mmCIF file of C-alpha atoms in Angstrom:
data_model
loop_
_atom_site.group_PDB
_atom_site.id
_atom_site.type_symbol
_atom_site.label_atom_id
_atom_site.label_comp_id
_atom_site.label_asym_id
_atom_site.label_seq_id
_atom_site.Cartn_x
_atom_site.Cartn_y
_atom_site.Cartn_z
ATOM 1 C CA GLU A 78 156.282 96.377 -35.684
ATOM 2 C CA GLU A 79 154.223 94.171 -33.347
ATOM 3 C CA MET A 80 150.590 93.390 -34.207
ATOM 4 C CA ILE A 81 147.982 94.953 -31.891
ATOM 5 C CA TYR A 82 145.269 92.616 -30.599
ATOM 6 C CA ALA A 83 142.100 93.755 -28.790
ATOM 7 C CA GLY A 84 139.710 92.173 -26.315
ATOM 8 C CA ILE A 85 136.396 93.167 -24.738
ATOM 9 C CA GLU A 86 134.860 91.845 -21.516
ATOM 10 C CA THR A 87 131.212 92.715 -20.892
ATOM 11 C CA GLY A 88 129.859 92.668 -17.351
ATOM 12 C CA GLY A 89 126.672 93.583 -15.523
ATOM 13 C CA THR A 90 128.086 96.759 -13.985
ATOM 14 C CA SER A 91 130.923 97.629 -16.356
ATOM 15 C CA CYS A 92 132.409 96.679 -19.700
ATOM 16 C CA LYS A 93 136.169 96.677 -20.287
ATOM 17 C CA VAL A 94 138.316 96.896 -23.392
ATOM 18 C CA ALA A 95 142.065 96.357 -23.780
ATOM 19 C CA ILE A 96 144.863 95.958 -26.266
ATOM 20 C CA ALA A 97 148.064 93.920 -26.147
ATOM 21 C CA GLU A 98 151.071 93.865 -28.479
ATOM 22 C CA GLY A 99 152.362 90.735 -30.168
ATOM 23 C CA GLY A 100 150.381 88.376 -27.910
ATOM 24 C CA TYR A 101 147.472 88.227 -25.472
ATOM 25 C CA TYR A 102 149.417 89.450 -22.415
ATOM 26 C CA PRO A 103 150.635 91.720 -20.846
ATOM 27 C CA ILE A 104 147.863 94.294 -21.349
ATOM 28 C CA LYS A 105 149.290 97.451 -22.939
ATOM 29 C CA ASP A 106 146.318 99.792 -22.481
ATOM 30 C CA LYS A 107 142.765 99.407 -21.189
ATOM 31 C CA ALA A 108 139.575 101.315 -20.430
ATOM 32 C CA GLN A 109 136.351 100.666 -18.532
ATOM 33 C CA PHE A 110 132.832 101.979 -19.141
ATOM 34 C CA ASP A 111 129.620 101.651 -17.131
ATOM 35 C CA THR A 112 127.177 99.112 -18.523
ATOM 36 C CA THR A 113 124.115 101.052 -19.698
ATOM 37 C CA THR A 114 122.459 100.260 -23.031
ATOM 38 C CA PRO A 115 124.505 98.144 -25.448
ATOM 39 C CA GLN A 116 124.456 100.915 -28.080
ATOM 40 C CA GLU A 117 125.889 103.475 -25.641
ATOM 41 C CA THR A 118 128.398 101.205 -23.884
ATOM 42 C CA LEU A 119 129.699 99.470 -27.025
ATOM 43 C CA GLY A 120 129.651 102.797 -28.883
ATOM 44 C CA LYS A 121 132.190 104.134 -26.345
ATOM 45 C CA ILE A 122 134.291 100.983 -26.746
ATOM 46 C CA VAL A 123 134.344 101.309 -30.571
ATOM 47 C CA GLU A 124 135.296 104.994 -30.161
ATOM 48 C CA TRP A 125 138.204 103.956 -27.883
ATOM 49 C CA LEU A 126 139.361 101.228 -30.311
ATOM 50 C CA LYS A 127 139.019 103.056 -33.614
ATOM 51 C CA ASP A 128 142.515 104.610 -33.779
ATOM 52 C CA LYS A 129 144.400 101.736 -32.086
ATOM 53 C CA ASN A 130 145.221 99.984 -35.410
ATOM 54 C CA ILE A 131 144.044 96.600 -34.157
ATOM 55 C CA SER A 132 144.473 93.331 -36.083
ATOM 56 C CA SER A 133 141.861 91.250 -34.245
ATOM 57 C CA LEU A 134 139.080 91.473 -31.674
ATOM 58 C CA GLY A 135 137.665 88.890 -29.277
ATOM 59 C CA VAL A 136 134.737 89.328 -26.892
ATOM 60 C CA VAL A 137 133.978 87.463 -23.693
ATOM 61 C CA ALA A 138 130.457 88.332 -22.621
ATOM 62 C CA PHE A 139 127.837 87.656 -19.999
ATOM 63 C CA GLY A 140 125.289 85.203 -21.308
ATOM 64 C CA PRO A 141 123.246 83.513 -22.306
ATOM 65 C CA LEU A 142 124.698 83.834 -25.827
ATOM 66 C CA CYS A 143 123.870 82.174 -29.130
ATOM 67 C CA LEU A 144 127.130 80.446 -30.126
ATOM 68 C CA GLN A 145 125.975 78.223 -33.003
ATOM 69 C CA LYS A 146 127.861 79.612 -36.019
ATOM 70 C CA GLU A 147 125.181 78.492 -38.475
ATOM 71 C CA ASP A 148 122.384 80.239 -36.522
ATOM 72 C CA PRO A 149 121.308 83.662 -37.900
ATOM 73 C CA GLN A 150 121.509 84.895 -34.281
ATOM 74 C CA PHE A 151 125.159 83.817 -33.821
ATOM 75 C CA GLY A 152 126.814 86.280 -31.443
ATOM 76 C CA TYR A 153 123.551 87.576 -29.965
ATOM 77 C CA VAL A 154 122.928 88.005 -26.251
ATOM 78 C CA THR A 155 119.697 86.011 -25.765
ATOM 79 C CA ASN A 156 117.360 85.816 -22.732
ATOM 80 C CA THR A 157 119.413 87.813 -20.222
ATOM 81 C CA PRO A 158 117.741 89.465 -17.206
ATOM 82 C CA LYS A 159 119.504 92.673 -18.377
ATOM 83 C CA LYS A 160 116.520 93.848 -20.423
ATOM 84 C CA ALA A 161 118.346 96.425 -22.606
ATOM 85 C CA TRP A 162 120.732 93.672 -23.777
ATOM 86 C CA GLU A 163 118.112 91.011 -24.460
ATOM 87 C CA ASN A 164 118.286 89.669 -28.054
ATOM 88 C CA PHE A 165 120.999 92.212 -28.884
ATOM 89 C CA PRO A 166 123.296 91.418 -31.874
ATOM 90 C CA LEU A 167 126.507 91.998 -29.923
ATOM 91 C CA ARG A 168 128.935 90.536 -32.450
ATOM 92 C CA ASN A 169 127.264 92.127 -35.514
ATOM 93 C CA PHE A 170 127.122 95.539 -33.820
ATOM 94 C CA LEU A 171 130.894 95.462 -33.218
ATOM 95 C CA ILE A 172 131.716 94.201 -36.732
ATOM 96 C CA GLU A 173 129.552 96.848 -38.418
ATOM 97 C CA ASN A 174 130.611 99.796 -36.249
ATOM 98 C CA LEU A 175 134.321 98.968 -36.368
ATOM 99 C CA GLU A 176 134.111 98.653 -40.139
ATOM 100 C CA LYS A 177 132.394 102.048 -40.303
ATOM 101 C CA GLU A 178 135.085 103.669 -38.119
ATOM 102 C CA THR A 179 138.229 101.906 -39.406
ATOM 103 C CA GLY A 180 137.360 100.654 -42.906
ATOM 104 C CA LYS A 181 138.501 97.175 -41.770
ATOM 105 C CA LYS A 182 136.249 94.127 -41.438
ATOM 106 C CA PHE A 183 137.017 91.906 -38.462
ATOM 107 C CA ASN A 184 136.077 88.309 -37.775
ATOM 108 C CA VAL A 185 135.065 89.083 -34.191
ATOM 109 C CA ALA A 186 135.421 86.028 -31.927
ATOM 110 C CA ILE A 187 132.834 85.660 -29.174
ATOM 111 C CA ASP A 188 132.183 83.325 -26.259
ATOM 112 C CA THR A 189 130.907 83.475 -22.698
ATOM 113 C CA ASP A 190 133.135 85.162 -20.123
ATOM 114 C CA VAL A 191 133.608 81.833 -18.316
ATOM 115 C CA ASN A 192 134.311 79.796 -21.453
ATOM 116 C CA GLY A 193 136.879 82.398 -22.527
ATOM 117 C CA CYS A 194 138.517 82.319 -19.104
ATOM 118 C CA ALA A 195 138.529 78.498 -19.106
ATOM 119 C CA TYR A 196 140.322 78.488 -22.452
ATOM 120 C CA LEU A 197 142.881 81.049 -21.284
ATOM 121 C CA GLU A 198 143.721 78.953 -18.201
ATOM 122 C CA LYS A 199 144.082 75.842 -20.381
ATOM 123 C CA VAL A 200 146.639 77.733 -22.510
ATOM 124 C CA LEU A 201 148.452 79.133 -19.447
ATOM 125 C CA TYR A 202 148.698 75.669 -17.843
ATOM 126 C CA LYS A 203 149.401 73.745 -21.050
ATOM 127 C CA ASP A 204 152.194 71.791 -19.336
ATOM 128 C CA GLN A 205 149.786 70.531 -16.612
ATOM 129 C CA VAL A 206 146.435 70.404 -18.445
ATOM 130 C CA LYS A 207 146.432 68.161 -21.487
ATOM 131 C CA GLU A 208 142.678 67.942 -22.196
ATOM 132 C CA ASN A 209 140.148 69.209 -19.659
ATOM 133 C CA LEU A 210 139.724 72.234 -17.402
ATOM 134 C CA SER A 211 136.702 73.792 -15.675
ATOM 135 C CA TYR A 212 136.388 77.472 -14.724
ATOM 136 C CA ILE A 213 133.845 78.800 -12.215
ATOM 137 C CA THR A 214 133.104 82.462 -11.577
ATOM 138 C CA VAL A 215 131.243 83.438 -8.411
ATOM 139 C CA GLY A 216 129.870 86.972 -8.222
ATOM 140 C CA THR A 217 126.341 88.301 -8.655
ATOM 141 C CA GLY A 218 125.766 85.120 -10.691
ATOM 142 C CA ILE A 219 127.646 81.829 -11.021
ATOM 143 C CA GLY A 220 128.974 80.756 -14.395
ATOM 144 C CA VAL A 221 130.908 77.668 -15.445
ATOM 145 C CA GLY A 222 133.103 77.380 -18.534
ATOM 146 C CA MET A 223 134.526 74.066 -19.706
ATOM 147 C CA VAL A 224 137.320 72.882 -21.939
ATOM 148 C CA VAL A 225 136.926 69.190 -22.824
ATOM 149 C CA ASN A 226 139.360 67.354 -25.132
ATOM 150 C CA GLY A 227 141.141 70.675 -25.629
ATOM 151 C CA LYS A 228 138.036 72.444 -26.980
ATOM 152 C CA LEU A 229 135.421 74.751 -25.490
ATOM 153 C CA VAL A 230 132.091 73.051 -24.813
ATOM 154 C CA HIS A 231 129.131 74.396 -26.825
ATOM 155 C CA GLY A 232 126.544 71.764 -27.855
ATOM 156 C CA LEU A 233 123.029 73.054 -27.069
ATOM 157 C CA GLY A 234 124.548 76.457 -26.288
ATOM 158 C CA HIS A 235 127.165 76.615 -23.571
ATOM 159 C CA PRO A 236 127.416 75.064 -20.096
ATOM 160 C CA GLU A 237 124.976 76.476 -17.528
ATOM 161 C CA ALA A 238 126.371 74.552 -14.578
ATOM 162 C CA GLY A 239 125.842 77.567 -12.302
ATOM 163 C CA HIS A 240 122.268 76.281 -12.121
ATOM 164 C CA MET A 241 123.109 72.713 -11.065
ATOM 165 C CA SER A 242 121.089 71.242 -8.187
ATOM 166 C CA ILE A 243 123.057 70.741 -4.994
ATOM 167 C CA LYS A 244 122.378 69.445 -1.499
ATOM 168 C CA LYS A 245 121.384 72.139 0.996
ATOM 169 C CA LEU A 246 122.891 72.442 4.472
ATOM 170 C CA ASP A 247 120.834 72.638 7.672
ATOM 171 C CA TYR A 248 122.271 76.137 8.049
ATOM 172 C CA ASP A 249 120.072 77.157 5.085
ATOM 173 C CA LYS A 250 116.931 75.209 5.924
ATOM 174 C CA ASP A 251 114.921 78.464 6.169
ATOM 175 C CA PHE A 252 116.624 80.213 3.238
ATOM 176 C CA GLU A 253 114.836 79.563 -0.049
ATOM 177 C CA GLY A 254 117.623 80.883 -2.325
ATOM 178 C CA VAL A 255 117.603 83.743 -4.820
ATOM 179 C CA CYS A 256 117.546 82.157 -8.294
ATOM 180 C CA PRO A 257 114.383 83.382 -10.077
ATOM 181 C CA TYR A 258 114.162 80.039 -11.949
ATOM 182 C CA HIS A 259 115.266 77.367 -9.461
ATOM 183 C CA LYS A 260 115.382 79.113 -6.061
ATOM 184 C CA ASP A 261 118.088 76.991 -4.351
ATOM 185 C CA CYS A 262 120.343 75.840 -7.200
ATOM 186 C CA LEU A 263 124.067 76.621 -6.923
ATOM 187 C CA GLU A 264 123.522 80.197 -8.139
ATOM 188 C CA GLY A 265 120.569 80.584 -5.778
ATOM 189 C CA LEU A 266 122.748 79.746 -2.762
ATOM 190 C CA GLY A 267 126.302 80.761 -3.688
ATOM 191 C CA THR A 268 126.291 84.315 -5.071
ATOM 192 C CA ASN A 269 127.067 87.595 -3.309
ATOM 193 C CA VAL A 270 123.358 88.425 -3.795
ATOM 194 C CA SER A 271 122.398 85.353 -1.748
ATOM 195 C CA ILE A 272 125.019 86.084 0.934
ATOM 196 C CA ALA A 273 123.803 89.681 1.348
ATOM 197 C CA LYS A 274 120.185 88.502 1.502
ATOM 198 C CA ARG A 275 120.934 85.990 4.279
ATOM 199 C CA LEU A 276 122.771 88.645 6.302
ATOM 200 C CA GLY A 277 120.307 91.445 5.573
ATOM 201 C CA CYS A 278 123.020 93.764 4.272
ATOM 202 C CA LYS A 279 124.131 95.317 0.972
ATOM 203 C CA ILE A 280 126.579 93.565 -1.380
ATOM 204 C CA GLN A 281 129.060 96.431 -0.891
ATOM 205 C CA ASP A 282 129.073 95.691 2.887
ATOM 206 C CA LEU A 283 130.188 92.053 2.440
ATOM 207 C CA PRO A 284 133.973 92.733 2.639
ATOM 208 C CA SER A 285 133.478 93.809 6.287
ATOM 209 C CA VAL A 286 131.741 90.513 7.268
ATOM 210 C CA PRO A 287 134.305 88.509 9.294
ATOM 211 C CA ASP A 288 135.786 85.218 8.017
ATOM 212 C CA ASP A 289 134.254 83.255 10.884
ATOM 213 C CA ASN A 290 130.679 84.104 9.900
ATOM 214 C CA PRO A 291 129.102 80.704 9.069
ATOM 215 C CA VAL A 292 127.802 81.998 5.713
ATOM 216 C CA TRP A 293 131.283 81.642 4.146
ATOM 217 C CA ASN A 294 131.526 78.022 5.238
ATOM 218 C CA ALA A 295 128.079 77.302 3.720
ATOM 219 C CA VAL A 296 128.946 78.942 0.386
ATOM 220 C CA ALA A 297 132.285 77.093 0.328
ATOM 221 C CA PHE A 298 130.416 73.813 0.879
ATOM 222 C CA TYR A 299 128.134 74.532 -2.112
ATOM 223 C CA LEU A 300 131.101 75.434 -4.312
ATOM 224 C CA ALA A 301 132.846 72.231 -3.177
ATOM 225 C CA GLU A 302 129.731 70.272 -4.223
ATOM 226 C CA ALA A 303 129.973 71.966 -7.617
ATOM 227 C CA CYS A 304 133.665 71.051 -7.876
ATOM 228 C CA LEU A 305 132.823 67.452 -6.961
ATOM 229 C CA ASN A 306 130.104 67.270 -9.635
ATOM 230 C CA LEU A 307 132.414 68.789 -12.266
ATOM 231 C CA THR A 308 135.207 66.374 -11.286
ATOM 232 C CA LEU A 309 132.911 63.349 -11.585
ATOM 233 C CA VAL A 310 131.238 64.475 -14.840
ATOM 234 C CA ALA A 311 133.905 66.321 -16.846
ATOM 235 C CA SER A 312 137.146 64.940 -15.386
ATOM 236 C CA PRO A 313 138.969 68.304 -15.331
ATOM 237 C CA GLU A 314 142.716 68.343 -14.693
ATOM 238 C CA LYS A 315 142.284 71.679 -12.894
ATOM 239 C CA ILE A 316 139.352 73.694 -11.561
ATOM 240 C CA VAL A 317 139.897 77.451 -11.535
ATOM 241 C CA ILE A 318 137.550 79.609 -9.430
ATOM 242 C CA GLY A 319 137.348 83.392 -9.767
ATOM 243 C CA GLY A 320 134.832 86.217 -9.275
ATOM 244 C CA GLY A 321 134.120 88.731 -6.522
ATOM 245 C CA VAL A 322 133.137 86.232 -3.815
ATOM 246 C CA MET A 323 136.543 84.561 -4.217
ATOM 247 C CA ASN A 324 138.396 87.754 -3.254
ATOM 248 C CA ARG A 325 138.063 86.381 0.293
ATOM 249 C CA ALA A 326 141.258 84.317 0.633
ATOM 250 C CA ILE A 327 139.796 81.827 3.135
ATOM 251 C CA MET A 328 137.328 80.544 0.511
ATOM 252 C CA TYR A 329 139.884 78.412 -1.363
ATOM 253 C CA LYS A 330 140.983 76.667 1.835
ATOM 254 C CA LEU A 331 137.360 75.979 2.884
ATOM 255 C CA ILE A 332 136.366 74.702 -0.575
ATOM 256 C CA ARG A 333 139.343 72.305 -0.701
ATOM 257 C CA GLU A 334 138.546 70.957 2.790
ATOM 258 C CA HIS A 335 134.882 70.334 1.903
ATOM 259 C CA PHE A 336 135.807 68.873 -1.486
ATOM 260 C CA SER A 337 138.165 66.380 0.117
ATOM 261 C CA LYS A 338 135.457 65.245 2.583
ATOM 262 C CA LEU A 339 132.806 65.003 -0.139
ATOM 263 C CA LEU A 340 135.034 62.986 -2.480
ATOM 264 C CA ASN A 341 135.812 60.721 0.484
ATOM 265 C CA GLY A 342 138.796 58.976 -1.125
ATOM 266 C CA TYR A 343 136.788 57.765 -4.111
ATOM 267 C CA LEU A 344 139.078 58.757 -7.005
ATOM 268 C CA LYS A 345 142.711 57.787 -6.648
ATOM 269 C CA HIS A 346 144.751 60.360 -8.559
ATOM 270 C CA PRO A 347 147.806 62.365 -7.439
ATOM 271 C CA LYS A 348 146.126 65.628 -8.602
ATOM 272 C CA LEU A 349 143.277 64.983 -6.161
ATOM 273 C CA ILE A 350 145.681 64.691 -3.232
ATOM 274 C CA ASP A 351 147.456 67.969 -4.032
ATOM 275 C CA LEU A 352 144.292 70.111 -3.943
ATOM 276 C CA GLU A 353 146.252 73.380 -3.687
ATOM 277 C CA ASN A 354 147.189 72.794 -7.320
ATOM 278 C CA TYR A 355 143.799 71.366 -8.327
ATOM 279 C CA ILE A 356 141.292 73.974 -7.087
ATOM 280 C CA ILE A 357 143.042 77.250 -7.799
ATOM 281 C CA SER A 358 142.614 80.989 -8.448
ATOM 282 C CA PRO A 359 142.877 82.595 -11.933
ATOM 283 C CA LYS A 360 146.486 83.111 -13.016
ATOM 284 C CA LEU A 361 146.169 86.585 -14.586
ATOM 285 C CA HIS A 362 143.635 88.089 -12.141
ATOM 286 C CA PRO A 363 142.298 90.829 -12.476
ATOM 287 C CA ASP A 364 143.053 90.982 -16.225
ATOM 288 C CA ASN A 365 142.140 87.358 -17.043
ATOM 289 C CA GLY A 366 138.830 88.243 -18.749
ATOM 290 C CA LEU A 367 140.479 90.802 -21.027
ATOM 291 C CA ALA A 368 143.403 88.474 -21.802
ATOM 292 C CA ALA A 369 140.848 85.738 -22.643
ATOM 293 C CA GLY A 370 139.055 88.038 -25.098
ATOM 294 C CA ILE A 371 142.323 89.015 -26.744
ATOM 295 C CA LEU A 372 143.396 85.355 -27.032
ATOM 296 C CA LEU A 373 140.084 84.267 -28.640
ATOM 297 C CA GLY A 374 140.347 87.139 -31.144
ATOM 298 C CA MET A 375 143.960 86.305 -32.060
ATOM 299 C CA GLU A 376 143.107 82.655 -32.652
ATOM 300 C CA ALA A 377 140.073 83.477 -34.841
ATOM 301 C CA ASN A 378 142.119 85.744 -37.095
#
């Protein structure tokens, strides 16, 4: 009989849970719950998991997270704007409640959603990515996960490159940006929140904004700046970009065009000529977050 592996992906609006048999993909069964308080949302997830006979569990979560294993707060959500989740012992809650329900103690693996997704893509592209890969998600926030020398980057905590400073376009000279900390950092200019604010509409109305609206070109330019900075700093062999804003197909084409102009022939490498295979979409979309959680859990156990 195949082993059953589980993964959880927490998000600002919903949290998902899934199981897979014998590996991290394909997903065998999954469920989704609205994100309310952590006790309520994770309680429903534990309830769903308790009779699935799982062998491991991995979590990819919105941050910031404490990821230093020697820290007493390892596996906590730290200073998130989601007040109910602030300083919540996410990992400990799952370990304790699963043990209560199943009698089994799990070494629950945890990382940021973007770090988990970066690691998954590195595994999926192991023939093309030997060492380094960067993963960007662009939705209501911008997160960046990084694999360097085959390992996820932690250090002080985890990468927060969504808040990098970038050059602003004339198009945005009167737009101050939406980041509560830095105003016009990448996240302040590139999220769906910032796009809706510029256009004076709701986030749910964005799919009906036409491709030729100049806002998409501006956001693509900022994401291309981010790709340039990541390329120059972390030397990734691929950059994968996902998240709600990237559901607009034209974005990849615009980002590659801007990236090529910004790089301006500086680095001579065949991968940087074939940008359609350098700046790419997630391979297992829309299940990549869940598959990433499952993979981290399998590897930790």
